[in-house]
Tab-separated table of C-alpha atoms in Angstrom:
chain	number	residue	atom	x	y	z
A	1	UNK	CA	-229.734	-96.292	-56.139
A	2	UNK	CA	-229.247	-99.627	-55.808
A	3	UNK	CA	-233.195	-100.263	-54.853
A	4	UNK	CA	-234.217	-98.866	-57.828
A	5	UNK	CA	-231.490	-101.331	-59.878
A	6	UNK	CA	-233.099	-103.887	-58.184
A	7	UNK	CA	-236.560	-102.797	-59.215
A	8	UNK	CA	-235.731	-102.359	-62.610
A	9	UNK	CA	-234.298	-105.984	-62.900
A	10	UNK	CA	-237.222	-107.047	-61.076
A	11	UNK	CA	-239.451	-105.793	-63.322
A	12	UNK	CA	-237.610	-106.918	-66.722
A	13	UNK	CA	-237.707	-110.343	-65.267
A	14	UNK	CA	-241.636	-109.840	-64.544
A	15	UNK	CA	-242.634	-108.796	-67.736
A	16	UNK	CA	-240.598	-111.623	-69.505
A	17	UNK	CA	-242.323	-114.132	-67.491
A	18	UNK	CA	-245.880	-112.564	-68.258
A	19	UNK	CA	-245.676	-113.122	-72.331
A	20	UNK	CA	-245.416	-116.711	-70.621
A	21	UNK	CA	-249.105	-116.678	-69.010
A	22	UNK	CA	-249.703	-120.708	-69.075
A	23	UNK	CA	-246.432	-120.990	-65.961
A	24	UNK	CA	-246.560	-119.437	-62.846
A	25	UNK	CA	-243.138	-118.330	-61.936
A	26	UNK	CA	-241.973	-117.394	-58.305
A	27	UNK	CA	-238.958	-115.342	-57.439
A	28	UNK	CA	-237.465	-116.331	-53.879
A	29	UNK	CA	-235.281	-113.476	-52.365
A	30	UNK	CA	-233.352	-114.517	-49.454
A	31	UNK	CA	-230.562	-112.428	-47.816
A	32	UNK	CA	-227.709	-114.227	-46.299
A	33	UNK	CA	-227.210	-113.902	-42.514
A	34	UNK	CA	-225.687	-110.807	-40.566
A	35	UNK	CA	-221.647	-110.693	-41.604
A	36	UNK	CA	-218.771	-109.275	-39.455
A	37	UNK	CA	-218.721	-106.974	-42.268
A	38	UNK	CA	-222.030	-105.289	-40.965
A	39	UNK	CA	-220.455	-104.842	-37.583
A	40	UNK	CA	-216.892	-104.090	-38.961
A	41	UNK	CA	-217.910	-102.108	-41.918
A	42	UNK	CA	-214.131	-101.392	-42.761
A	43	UNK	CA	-213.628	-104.738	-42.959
A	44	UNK	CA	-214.991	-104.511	-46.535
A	45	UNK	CA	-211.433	-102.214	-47.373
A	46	UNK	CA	-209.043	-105.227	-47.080
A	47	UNK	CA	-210.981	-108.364	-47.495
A	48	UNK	CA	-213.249	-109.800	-50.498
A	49	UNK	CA	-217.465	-109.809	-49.510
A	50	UNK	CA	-217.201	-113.608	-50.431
A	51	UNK	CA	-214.670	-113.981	-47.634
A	52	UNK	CA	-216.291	-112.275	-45.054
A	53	UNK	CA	-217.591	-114.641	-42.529
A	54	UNK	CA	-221.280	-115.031	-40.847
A	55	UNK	CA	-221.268	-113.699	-37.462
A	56	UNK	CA	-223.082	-116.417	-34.812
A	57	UNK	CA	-225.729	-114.223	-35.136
A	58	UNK	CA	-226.103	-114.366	-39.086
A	59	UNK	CA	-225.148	-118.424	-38.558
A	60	UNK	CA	-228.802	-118.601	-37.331
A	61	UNK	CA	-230.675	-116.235	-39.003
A	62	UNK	CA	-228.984	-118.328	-42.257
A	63	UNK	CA	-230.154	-121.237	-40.294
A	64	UNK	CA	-233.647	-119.822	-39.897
A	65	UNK	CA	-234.543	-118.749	-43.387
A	66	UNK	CA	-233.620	-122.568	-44.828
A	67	UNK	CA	-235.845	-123.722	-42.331
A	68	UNK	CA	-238.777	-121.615	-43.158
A	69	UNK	CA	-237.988	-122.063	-46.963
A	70	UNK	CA	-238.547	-125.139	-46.811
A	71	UNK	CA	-241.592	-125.334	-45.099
A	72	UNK	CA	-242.855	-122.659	-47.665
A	73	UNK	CA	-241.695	-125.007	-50.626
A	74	UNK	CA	-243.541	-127.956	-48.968
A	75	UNK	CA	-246.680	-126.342	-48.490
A	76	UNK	CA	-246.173	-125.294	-52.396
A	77	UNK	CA	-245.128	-128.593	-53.860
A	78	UNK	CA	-246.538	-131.968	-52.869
A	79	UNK	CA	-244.308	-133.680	-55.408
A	80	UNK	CA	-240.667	-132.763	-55.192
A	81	UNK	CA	-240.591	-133.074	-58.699
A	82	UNK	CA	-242.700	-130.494	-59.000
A	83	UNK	CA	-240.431	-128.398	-57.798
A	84	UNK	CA	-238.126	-127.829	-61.271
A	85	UNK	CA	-234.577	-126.690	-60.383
A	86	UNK	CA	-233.726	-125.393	-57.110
């Protein structure tokens, strides 16, 4: 279910960006971390996602992915202004 939401959206976005041919557009997914909500799933009955705290574990992977973003956007854009918004 929410896969296919996700593809849908994905796909809106896609073919907005091709009547657009003379940009190249790049969509950057990143998942936060591992959450004590994914070990405590019932944690998600008495507290708000957005206050649900990174476990040590998710702390690094969170740490991780920035690094490897931004090797990935420095390999992409020699200028930084080439980068648009971020």
């Amino acid at each position: 279910k929410d896969t296919w939401l996700v593809a849908s959206t994905m796909s809106i976005i896609l073919n907005a960006f091709r009547s657009r041919p003379q940009r190249v557009f790049r969509i950057w997914l990143v998942r936060h971390g591992e959450s004590m909500g994914n070990i405590h799933p019932s944690m998600y009955r008495t507290t708000p996602d957005h206050k649900i705290q990174l476990t040590a574990r998710g702390e690094d992977m969170a740490r991780k992915a920035g690094k490897e973003l931004r090797k990935s956007f420095q390999k992409l854009f020699e200028n930084s202004h080439d980068m648009g918004y971020c």
